PDB file of C-alpha atoms and ligand atoms in Angstrom:
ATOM      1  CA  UNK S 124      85.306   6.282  85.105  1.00 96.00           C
ATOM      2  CA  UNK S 125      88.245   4.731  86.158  1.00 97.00           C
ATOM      3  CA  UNK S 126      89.704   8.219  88.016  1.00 97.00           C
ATOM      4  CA  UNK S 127      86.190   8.826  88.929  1.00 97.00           C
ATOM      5  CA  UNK S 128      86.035   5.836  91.135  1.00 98.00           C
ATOM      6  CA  UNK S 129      89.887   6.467  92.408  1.00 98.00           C
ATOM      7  CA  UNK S 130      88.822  10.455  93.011  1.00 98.00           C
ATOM      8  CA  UNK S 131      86.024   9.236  95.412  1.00 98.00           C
ATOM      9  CA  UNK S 132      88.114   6.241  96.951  1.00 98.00           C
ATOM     10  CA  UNK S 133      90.769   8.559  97.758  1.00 98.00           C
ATOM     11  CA  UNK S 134      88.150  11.178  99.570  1.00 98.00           C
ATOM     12  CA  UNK S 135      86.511   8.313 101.429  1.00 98.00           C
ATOM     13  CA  UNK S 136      90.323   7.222 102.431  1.00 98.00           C
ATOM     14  CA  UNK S 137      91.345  10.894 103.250  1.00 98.00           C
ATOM     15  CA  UNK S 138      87.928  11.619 105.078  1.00 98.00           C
ATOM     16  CA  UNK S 139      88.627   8.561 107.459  1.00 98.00           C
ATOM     17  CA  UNK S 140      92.561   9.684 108.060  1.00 98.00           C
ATOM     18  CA  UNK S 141      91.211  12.999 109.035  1.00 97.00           C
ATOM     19  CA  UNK S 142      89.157  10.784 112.052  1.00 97.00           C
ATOM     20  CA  UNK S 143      91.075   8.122 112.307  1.00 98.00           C
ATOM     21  CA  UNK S 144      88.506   5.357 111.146  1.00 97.00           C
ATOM     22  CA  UNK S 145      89.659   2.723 109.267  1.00 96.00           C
ATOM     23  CA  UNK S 146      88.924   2.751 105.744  1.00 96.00           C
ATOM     24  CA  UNK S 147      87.602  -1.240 105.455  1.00 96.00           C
ATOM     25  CA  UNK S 148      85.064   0.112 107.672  1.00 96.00           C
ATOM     26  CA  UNK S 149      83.349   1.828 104.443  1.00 98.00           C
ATOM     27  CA  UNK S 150      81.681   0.586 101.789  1.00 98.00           C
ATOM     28  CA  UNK S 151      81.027   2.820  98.439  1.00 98.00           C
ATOM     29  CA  UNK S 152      77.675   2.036  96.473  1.00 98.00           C
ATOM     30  CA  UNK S 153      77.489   2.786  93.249  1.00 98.00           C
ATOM     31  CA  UNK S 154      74.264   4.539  92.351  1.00 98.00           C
ATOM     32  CA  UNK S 155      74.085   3.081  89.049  1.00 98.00           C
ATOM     33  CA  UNK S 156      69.701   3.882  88.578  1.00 97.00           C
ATOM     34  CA  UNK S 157      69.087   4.808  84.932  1.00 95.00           C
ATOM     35  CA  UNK S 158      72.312   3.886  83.948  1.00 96.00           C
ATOM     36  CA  UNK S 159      72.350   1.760  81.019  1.00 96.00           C
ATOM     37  CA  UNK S 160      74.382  -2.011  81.485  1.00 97.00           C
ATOM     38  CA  UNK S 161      77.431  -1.269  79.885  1.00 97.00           C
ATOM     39  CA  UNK S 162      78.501   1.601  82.071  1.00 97.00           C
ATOM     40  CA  UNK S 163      77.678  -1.272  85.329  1.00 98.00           C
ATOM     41  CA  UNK S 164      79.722  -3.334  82.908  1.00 98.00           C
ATOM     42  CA  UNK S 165      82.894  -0.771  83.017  1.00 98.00           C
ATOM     43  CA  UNK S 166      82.390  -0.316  86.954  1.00 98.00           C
ATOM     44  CA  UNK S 167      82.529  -4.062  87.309  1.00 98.00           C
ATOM     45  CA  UNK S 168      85.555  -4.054  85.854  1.00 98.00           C
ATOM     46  CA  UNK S 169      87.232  -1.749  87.516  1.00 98.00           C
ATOM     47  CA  UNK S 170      86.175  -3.565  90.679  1.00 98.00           C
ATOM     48  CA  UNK S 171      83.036  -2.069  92.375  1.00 98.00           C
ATOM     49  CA  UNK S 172      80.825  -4.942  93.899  1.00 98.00           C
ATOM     50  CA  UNK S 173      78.194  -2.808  95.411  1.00 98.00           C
ATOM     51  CA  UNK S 174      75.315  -1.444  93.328  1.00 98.00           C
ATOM     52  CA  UNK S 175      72.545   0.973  94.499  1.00 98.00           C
ATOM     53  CA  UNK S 176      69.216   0.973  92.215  1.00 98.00           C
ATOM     54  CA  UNK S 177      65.550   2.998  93.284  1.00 97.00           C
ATOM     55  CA  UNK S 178      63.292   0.835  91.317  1.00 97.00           C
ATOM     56  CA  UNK S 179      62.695  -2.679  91.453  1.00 98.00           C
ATOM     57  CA  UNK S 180      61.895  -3.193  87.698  1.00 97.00           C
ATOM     58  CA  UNK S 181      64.842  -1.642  86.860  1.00 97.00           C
ATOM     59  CA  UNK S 182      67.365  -3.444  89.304  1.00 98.00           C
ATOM     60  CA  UNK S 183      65.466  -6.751  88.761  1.00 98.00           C
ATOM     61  CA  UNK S 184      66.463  -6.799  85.091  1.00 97.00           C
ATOM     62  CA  UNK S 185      70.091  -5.408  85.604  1.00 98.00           C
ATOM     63  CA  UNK S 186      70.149  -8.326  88.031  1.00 98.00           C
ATOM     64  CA  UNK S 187      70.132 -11.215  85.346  1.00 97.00           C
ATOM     65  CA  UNK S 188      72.165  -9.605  82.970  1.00 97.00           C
ATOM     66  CA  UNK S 189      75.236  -9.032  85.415  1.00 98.00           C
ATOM     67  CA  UNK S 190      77.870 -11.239  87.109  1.00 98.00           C
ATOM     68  CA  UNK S 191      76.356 -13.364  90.401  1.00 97.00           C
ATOM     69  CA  UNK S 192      78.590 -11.594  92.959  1.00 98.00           C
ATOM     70  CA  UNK S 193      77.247  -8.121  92.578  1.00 98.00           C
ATOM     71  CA  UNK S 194      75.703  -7.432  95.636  1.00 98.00           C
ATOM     72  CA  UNK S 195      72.403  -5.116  94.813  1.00 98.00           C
ATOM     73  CA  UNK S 196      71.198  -2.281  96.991  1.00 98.00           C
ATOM     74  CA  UNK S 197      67.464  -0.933  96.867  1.00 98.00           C
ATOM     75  CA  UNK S 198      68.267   2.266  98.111  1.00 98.00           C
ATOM     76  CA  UNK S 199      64.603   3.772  96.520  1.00 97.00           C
ATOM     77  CA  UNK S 200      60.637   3.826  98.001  1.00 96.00           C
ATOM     78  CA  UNK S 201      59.683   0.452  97.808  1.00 97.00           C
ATOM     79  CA  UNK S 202      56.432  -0.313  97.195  1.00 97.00           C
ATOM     80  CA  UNK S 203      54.654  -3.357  98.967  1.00 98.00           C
ATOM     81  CA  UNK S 204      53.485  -5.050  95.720  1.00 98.00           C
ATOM     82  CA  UNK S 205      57.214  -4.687  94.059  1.00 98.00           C
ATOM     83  CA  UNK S 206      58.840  -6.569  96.951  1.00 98.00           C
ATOM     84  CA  UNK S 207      58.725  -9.657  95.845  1.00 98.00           C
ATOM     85  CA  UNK S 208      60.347  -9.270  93.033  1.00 98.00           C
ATOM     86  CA  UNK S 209      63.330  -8.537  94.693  1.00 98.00           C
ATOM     87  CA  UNK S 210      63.341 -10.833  97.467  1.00 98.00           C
ATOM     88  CA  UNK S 211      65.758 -13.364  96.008  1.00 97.00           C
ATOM     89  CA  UNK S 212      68.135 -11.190  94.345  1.00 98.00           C
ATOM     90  CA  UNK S 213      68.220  -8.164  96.651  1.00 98.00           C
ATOM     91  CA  UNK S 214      71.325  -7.665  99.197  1.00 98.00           C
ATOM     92  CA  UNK S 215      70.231  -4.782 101.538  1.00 98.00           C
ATOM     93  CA  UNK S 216      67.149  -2.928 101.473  1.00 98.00           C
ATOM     94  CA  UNK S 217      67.912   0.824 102.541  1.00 98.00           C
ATOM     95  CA  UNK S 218      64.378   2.024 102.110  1.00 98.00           C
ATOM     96  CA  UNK S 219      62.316   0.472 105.148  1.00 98.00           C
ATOM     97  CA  UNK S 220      59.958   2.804 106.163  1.00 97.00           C
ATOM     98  CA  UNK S 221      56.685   1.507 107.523  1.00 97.00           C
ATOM     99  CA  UNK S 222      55.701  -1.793 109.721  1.00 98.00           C
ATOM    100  CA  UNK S 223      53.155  -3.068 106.585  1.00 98.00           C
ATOM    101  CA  UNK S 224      56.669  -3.160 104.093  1.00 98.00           C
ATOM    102  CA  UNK S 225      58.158  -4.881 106.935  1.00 98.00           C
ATOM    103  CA  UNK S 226      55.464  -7.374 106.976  1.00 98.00           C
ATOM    104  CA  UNK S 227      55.289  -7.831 103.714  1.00 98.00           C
ATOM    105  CA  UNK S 228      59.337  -8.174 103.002  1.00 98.00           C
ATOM    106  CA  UNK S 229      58.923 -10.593 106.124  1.00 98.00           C
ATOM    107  CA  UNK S 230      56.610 -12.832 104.319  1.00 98.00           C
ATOM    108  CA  UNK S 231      58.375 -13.008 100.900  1.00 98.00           C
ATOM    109  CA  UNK S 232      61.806 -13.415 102.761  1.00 98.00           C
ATOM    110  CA  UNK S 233      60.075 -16.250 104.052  1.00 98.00           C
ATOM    111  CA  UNK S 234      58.867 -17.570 100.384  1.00 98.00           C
ATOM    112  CA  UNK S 235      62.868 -17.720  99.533  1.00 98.00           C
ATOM    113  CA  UNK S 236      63.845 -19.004 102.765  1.00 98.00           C
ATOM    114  CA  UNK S 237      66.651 -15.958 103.546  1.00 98.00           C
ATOM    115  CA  UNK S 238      66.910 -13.712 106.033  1.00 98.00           C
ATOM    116  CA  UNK S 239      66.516 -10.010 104.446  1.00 98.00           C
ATOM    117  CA  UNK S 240      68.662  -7.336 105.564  1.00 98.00           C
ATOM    118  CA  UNK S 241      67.204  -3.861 105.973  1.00 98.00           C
ATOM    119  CA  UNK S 242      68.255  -0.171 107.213  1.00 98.00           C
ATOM    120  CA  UNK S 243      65.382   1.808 108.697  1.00 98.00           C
ATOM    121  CA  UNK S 244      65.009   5.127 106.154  1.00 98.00           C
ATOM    122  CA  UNK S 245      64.706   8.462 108.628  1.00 97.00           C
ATOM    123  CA  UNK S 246      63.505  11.423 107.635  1.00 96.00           C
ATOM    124  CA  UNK S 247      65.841  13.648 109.809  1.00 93.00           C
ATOM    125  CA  UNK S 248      65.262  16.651 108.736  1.00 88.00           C
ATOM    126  CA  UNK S 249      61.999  16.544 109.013  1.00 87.00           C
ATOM    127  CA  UNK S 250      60.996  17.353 105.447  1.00 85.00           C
ATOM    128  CA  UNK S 251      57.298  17.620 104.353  1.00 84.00           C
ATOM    129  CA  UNK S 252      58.436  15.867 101.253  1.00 78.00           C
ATOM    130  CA  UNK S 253      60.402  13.641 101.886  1.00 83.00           C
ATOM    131  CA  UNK S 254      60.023   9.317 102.521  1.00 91.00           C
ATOM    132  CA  UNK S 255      61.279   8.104 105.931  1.00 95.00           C
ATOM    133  CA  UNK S 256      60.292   7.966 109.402  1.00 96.00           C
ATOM    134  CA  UNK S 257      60.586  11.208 111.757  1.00 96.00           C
ATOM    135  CA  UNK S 258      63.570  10.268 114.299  1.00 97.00           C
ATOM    136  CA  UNK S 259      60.957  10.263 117.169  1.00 96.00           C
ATOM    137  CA  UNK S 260      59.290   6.835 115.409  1.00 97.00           C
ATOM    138  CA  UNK S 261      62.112   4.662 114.257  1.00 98.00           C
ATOM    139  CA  UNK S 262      62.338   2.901 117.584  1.00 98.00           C
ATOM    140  CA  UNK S 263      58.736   1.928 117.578  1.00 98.00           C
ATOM    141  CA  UNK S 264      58.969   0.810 114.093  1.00 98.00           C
ATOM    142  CA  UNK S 265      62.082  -1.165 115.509  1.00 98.00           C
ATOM    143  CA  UNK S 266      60.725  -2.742 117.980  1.00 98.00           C
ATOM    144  CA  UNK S 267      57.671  -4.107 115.527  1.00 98.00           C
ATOM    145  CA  UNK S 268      60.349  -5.313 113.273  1.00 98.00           C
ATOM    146  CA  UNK S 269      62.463  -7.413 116.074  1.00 98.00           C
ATOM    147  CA  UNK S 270      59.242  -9.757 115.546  1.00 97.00           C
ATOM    148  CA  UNK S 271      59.394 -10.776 112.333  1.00 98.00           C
ATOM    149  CA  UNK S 272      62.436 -13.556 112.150  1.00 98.00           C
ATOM    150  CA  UNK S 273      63.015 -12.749 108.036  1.00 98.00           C
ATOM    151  CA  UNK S 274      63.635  -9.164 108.137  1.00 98.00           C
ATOM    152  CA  UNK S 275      67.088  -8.043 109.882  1.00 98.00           C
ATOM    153  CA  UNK S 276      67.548  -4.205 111.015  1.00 98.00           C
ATOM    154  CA  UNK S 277      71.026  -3.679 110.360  1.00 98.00           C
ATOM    155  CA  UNK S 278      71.084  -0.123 110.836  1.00 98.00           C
ATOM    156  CA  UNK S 279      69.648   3.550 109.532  1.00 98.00           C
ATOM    157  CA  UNK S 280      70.127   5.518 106.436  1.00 98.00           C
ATOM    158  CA  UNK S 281      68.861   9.008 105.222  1.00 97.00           C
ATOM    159  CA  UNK S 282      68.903  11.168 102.232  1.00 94.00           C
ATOM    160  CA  UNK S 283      69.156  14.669 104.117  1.00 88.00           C
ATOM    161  CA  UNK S 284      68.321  18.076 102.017  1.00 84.00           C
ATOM    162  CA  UNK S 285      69.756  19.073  98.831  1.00 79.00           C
ATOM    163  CA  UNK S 286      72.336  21.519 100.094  1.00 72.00           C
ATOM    164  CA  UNK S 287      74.445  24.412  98.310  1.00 65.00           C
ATOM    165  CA  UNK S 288      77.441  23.905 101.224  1.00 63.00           C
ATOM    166  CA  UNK S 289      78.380  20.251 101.562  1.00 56.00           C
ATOM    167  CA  UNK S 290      78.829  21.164 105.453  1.00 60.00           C
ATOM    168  CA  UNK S 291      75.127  21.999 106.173  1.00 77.00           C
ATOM    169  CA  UNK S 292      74.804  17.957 105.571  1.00 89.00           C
ATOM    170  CA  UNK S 293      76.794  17.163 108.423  1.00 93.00           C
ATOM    171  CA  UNK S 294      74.843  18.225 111.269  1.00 93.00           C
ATOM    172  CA  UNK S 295      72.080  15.332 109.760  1.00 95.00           C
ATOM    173  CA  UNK S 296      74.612  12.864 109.563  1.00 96.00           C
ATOM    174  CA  UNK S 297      75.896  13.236 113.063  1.00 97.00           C
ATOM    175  CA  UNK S 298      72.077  13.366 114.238  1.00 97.00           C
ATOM    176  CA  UNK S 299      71.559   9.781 112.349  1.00 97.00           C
ATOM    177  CA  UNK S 300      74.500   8.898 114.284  1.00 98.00           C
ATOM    178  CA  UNK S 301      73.376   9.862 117.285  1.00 98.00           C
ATOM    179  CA  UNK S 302      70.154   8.539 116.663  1.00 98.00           C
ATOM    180  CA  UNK S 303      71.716   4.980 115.806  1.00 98.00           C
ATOM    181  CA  UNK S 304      73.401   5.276 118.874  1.00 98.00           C
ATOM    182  CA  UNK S 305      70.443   5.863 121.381  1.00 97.00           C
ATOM    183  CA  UNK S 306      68.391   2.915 119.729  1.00 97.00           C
ATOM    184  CA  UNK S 307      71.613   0.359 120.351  1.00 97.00           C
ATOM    185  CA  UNK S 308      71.268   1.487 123.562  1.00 97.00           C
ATOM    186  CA  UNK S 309      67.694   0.110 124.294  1.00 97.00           C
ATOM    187  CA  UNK S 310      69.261  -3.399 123.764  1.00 96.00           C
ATOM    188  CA  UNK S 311      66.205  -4.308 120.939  1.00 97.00           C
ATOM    189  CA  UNK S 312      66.067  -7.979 120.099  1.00 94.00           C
ATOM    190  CA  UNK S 313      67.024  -8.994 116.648  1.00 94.00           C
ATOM    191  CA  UNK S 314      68.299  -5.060 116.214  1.00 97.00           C
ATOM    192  CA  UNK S 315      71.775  -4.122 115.224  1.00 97.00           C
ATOM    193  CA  UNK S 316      72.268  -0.518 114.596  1.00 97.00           C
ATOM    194  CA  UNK S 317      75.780  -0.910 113.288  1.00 96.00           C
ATOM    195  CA  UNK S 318      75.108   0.335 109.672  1.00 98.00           C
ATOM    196  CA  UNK S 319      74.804   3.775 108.561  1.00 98.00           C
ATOM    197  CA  UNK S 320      73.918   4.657 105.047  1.00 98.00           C
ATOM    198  CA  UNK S 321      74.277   8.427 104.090  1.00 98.00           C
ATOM    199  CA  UNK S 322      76.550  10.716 102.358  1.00 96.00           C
ATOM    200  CA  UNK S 323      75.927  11.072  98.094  1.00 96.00           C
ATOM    201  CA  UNK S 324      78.343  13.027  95.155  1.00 95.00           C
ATOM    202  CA  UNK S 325      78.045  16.022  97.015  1.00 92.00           C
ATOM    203  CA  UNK S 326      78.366  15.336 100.873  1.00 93.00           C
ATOM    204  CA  UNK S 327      80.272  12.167 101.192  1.00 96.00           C
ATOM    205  CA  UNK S 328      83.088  12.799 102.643  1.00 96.00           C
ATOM    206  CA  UNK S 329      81.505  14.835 105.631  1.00 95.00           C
ATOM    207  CA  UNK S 330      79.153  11.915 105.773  1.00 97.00           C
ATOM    208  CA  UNK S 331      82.457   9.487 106.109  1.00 98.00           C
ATOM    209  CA  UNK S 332      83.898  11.546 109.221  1.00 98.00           C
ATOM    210  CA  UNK S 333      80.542  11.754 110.642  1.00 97.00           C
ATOM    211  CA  UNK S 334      80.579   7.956 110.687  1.00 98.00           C
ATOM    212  CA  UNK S 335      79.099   6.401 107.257  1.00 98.00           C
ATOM    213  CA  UNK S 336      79.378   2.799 106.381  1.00 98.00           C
ATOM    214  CA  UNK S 337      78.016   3.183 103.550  1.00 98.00           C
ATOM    215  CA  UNK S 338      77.951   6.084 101.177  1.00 98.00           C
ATOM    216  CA  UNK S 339      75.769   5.879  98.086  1.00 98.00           C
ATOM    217  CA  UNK S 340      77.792   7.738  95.000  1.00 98.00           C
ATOM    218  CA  UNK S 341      76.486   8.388  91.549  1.00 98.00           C
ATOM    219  CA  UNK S 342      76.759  11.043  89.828  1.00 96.00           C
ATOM    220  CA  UNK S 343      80.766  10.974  91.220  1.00 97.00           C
ATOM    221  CA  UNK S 344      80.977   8.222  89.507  1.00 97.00           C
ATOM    222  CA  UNK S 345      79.046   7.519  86.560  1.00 96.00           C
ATOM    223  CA  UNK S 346      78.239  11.324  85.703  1.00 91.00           C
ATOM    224  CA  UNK S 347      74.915  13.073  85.715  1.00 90.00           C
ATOM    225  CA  UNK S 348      72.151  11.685  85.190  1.00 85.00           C
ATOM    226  CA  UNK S 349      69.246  12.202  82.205  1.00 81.00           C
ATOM    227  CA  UNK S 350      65.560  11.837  83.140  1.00 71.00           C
ATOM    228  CA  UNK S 351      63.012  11.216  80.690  1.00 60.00           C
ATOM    229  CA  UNK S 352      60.355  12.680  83.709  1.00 55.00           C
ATOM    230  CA  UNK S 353      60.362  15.114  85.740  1.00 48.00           C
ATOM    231  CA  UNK S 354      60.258  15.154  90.012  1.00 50.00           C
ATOM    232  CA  UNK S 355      62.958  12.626  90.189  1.00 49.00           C
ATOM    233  CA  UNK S 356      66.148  13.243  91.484  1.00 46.00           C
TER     234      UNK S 356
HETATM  235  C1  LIG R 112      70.278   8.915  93.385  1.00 73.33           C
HETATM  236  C2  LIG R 112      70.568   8.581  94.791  1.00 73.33           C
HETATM  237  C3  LIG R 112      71.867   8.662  95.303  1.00 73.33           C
HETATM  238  C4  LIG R 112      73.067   9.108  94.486  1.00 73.33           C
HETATM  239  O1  LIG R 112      72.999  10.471  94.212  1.00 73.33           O
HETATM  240  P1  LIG R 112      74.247  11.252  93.590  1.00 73.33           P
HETATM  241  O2  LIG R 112      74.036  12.655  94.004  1.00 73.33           O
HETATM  242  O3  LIG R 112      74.173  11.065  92.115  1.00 73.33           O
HETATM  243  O4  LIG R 112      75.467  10.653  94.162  1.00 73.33           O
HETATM  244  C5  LIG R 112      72.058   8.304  96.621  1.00 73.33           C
HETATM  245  N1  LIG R 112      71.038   7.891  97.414  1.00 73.33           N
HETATM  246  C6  LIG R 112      69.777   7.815  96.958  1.00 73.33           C
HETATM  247  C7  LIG R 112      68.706   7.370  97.886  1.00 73.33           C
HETATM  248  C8  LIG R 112      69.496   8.167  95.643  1.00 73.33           C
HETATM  249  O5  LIG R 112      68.231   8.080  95.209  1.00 73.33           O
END
């Protein structure tokens, strides 16, 4: 694991050389769902702080069995009912993705008197399949979420198509960008769009040039996964 984690630091560094960012300026997330504590264990140790997880249960009980500084990452669909679970321990929620979650993250934020962070989830490639909101909505839903005072849109993130060519990701990320950019632009109360969360194993480093803060890694790291169901990826 150890050269695992240096393989995809050294990428992240060499994809930020190539255009000239500065390499504080990302932050890798472990992807750590199914992933049984020990192997967290072994990540902690060899320094990673940031863990991504998809299901509340699951993260929730990782949560109290861990060291305090971890900072936890719901980078799954979150279901209404399941958010206040994770209102206390959660760092970032990547997953936003309709104006009722928002409520409801808004009044359980409130319950543990903190401020939530959250990245709006766009669906930019349009996929039938896929959770997010199309590009053309995620100012509206912006806008609705300036009102509530708990819930804080940091930025966007996406989880664009399953690719064979790690380049056909790239044109998504720079749309996100893009995307981010035009929103910042409307000058939204209570908005920042200064976080972008995209780029996994497979397309991370195009994701870093195209302007990533955070990339969400793995497989790269902790190797493939096993899933006891199917439809899960
Ligand atoms: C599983 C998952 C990842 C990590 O995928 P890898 O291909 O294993 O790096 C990243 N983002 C989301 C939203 C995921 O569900």
């Amino acid at each position: 694991m150890k050269n695992r984690i240096q393989t995809v630091q050294n990428n992240i560094k060499d994809a930020c050389e190539k255009v000239g960012r500065i390499e504080s300026e990302v932050t890798l997330i472990a992807v750590s769902k199914t992933k049984p504590l020990e192997m967290l264990q072994e990540a902690y140790a060899l320094g990673m702080r940031d863990f991504g997880e998809n299901k509340v249960q699951e993260m929730v009980s990782k949560v109290e069995q861990l060291p305090k500084d971890i900072r936890w990452h719901m980078i799954g669909h979150l279901q209404k009912n399941k958010v206040k679970y994770l209102a206390e321990s959660v760092y970032m929620i990547h997953s936003l993705d309709s104006v009722d979650l928002a409520k409801e993250i808004q009044k359980q934020a409130e319950k543990v008197n903190r401020i939530i962070p959250v990245l709006i989830e766009v669906n930019i490639a349009g996929e039938e399949s896929k959770f997010g909101v199309s590009p053309e909505n995620v100012e509206a839903l912006a806008r609705e979420v300036s009102k509530l005072p708990n819930v804080k849109v940091k930025g966007l993130m996406t989880v664009p198509p399953i690719q064979v060519e790690e380049s056909d990701n790239r044109k998504y990320f720079s749309a996100l960008r893009q995307l981010s950019v035009d929103i910042k632009q409307k000058n939204i109360d209570n908005i920042d769009m200064d976080v972008l969360s995209m780029g996994m194993t497979d397309d991370y480093p195009s994701a870093v040039e195209e302007g990533a803060s955070y990339v969400r890694v793995g497989t790269g790291i902790f190797g493939h996964r096993i899933y006891k169901t199917e439809g899960e990826r």
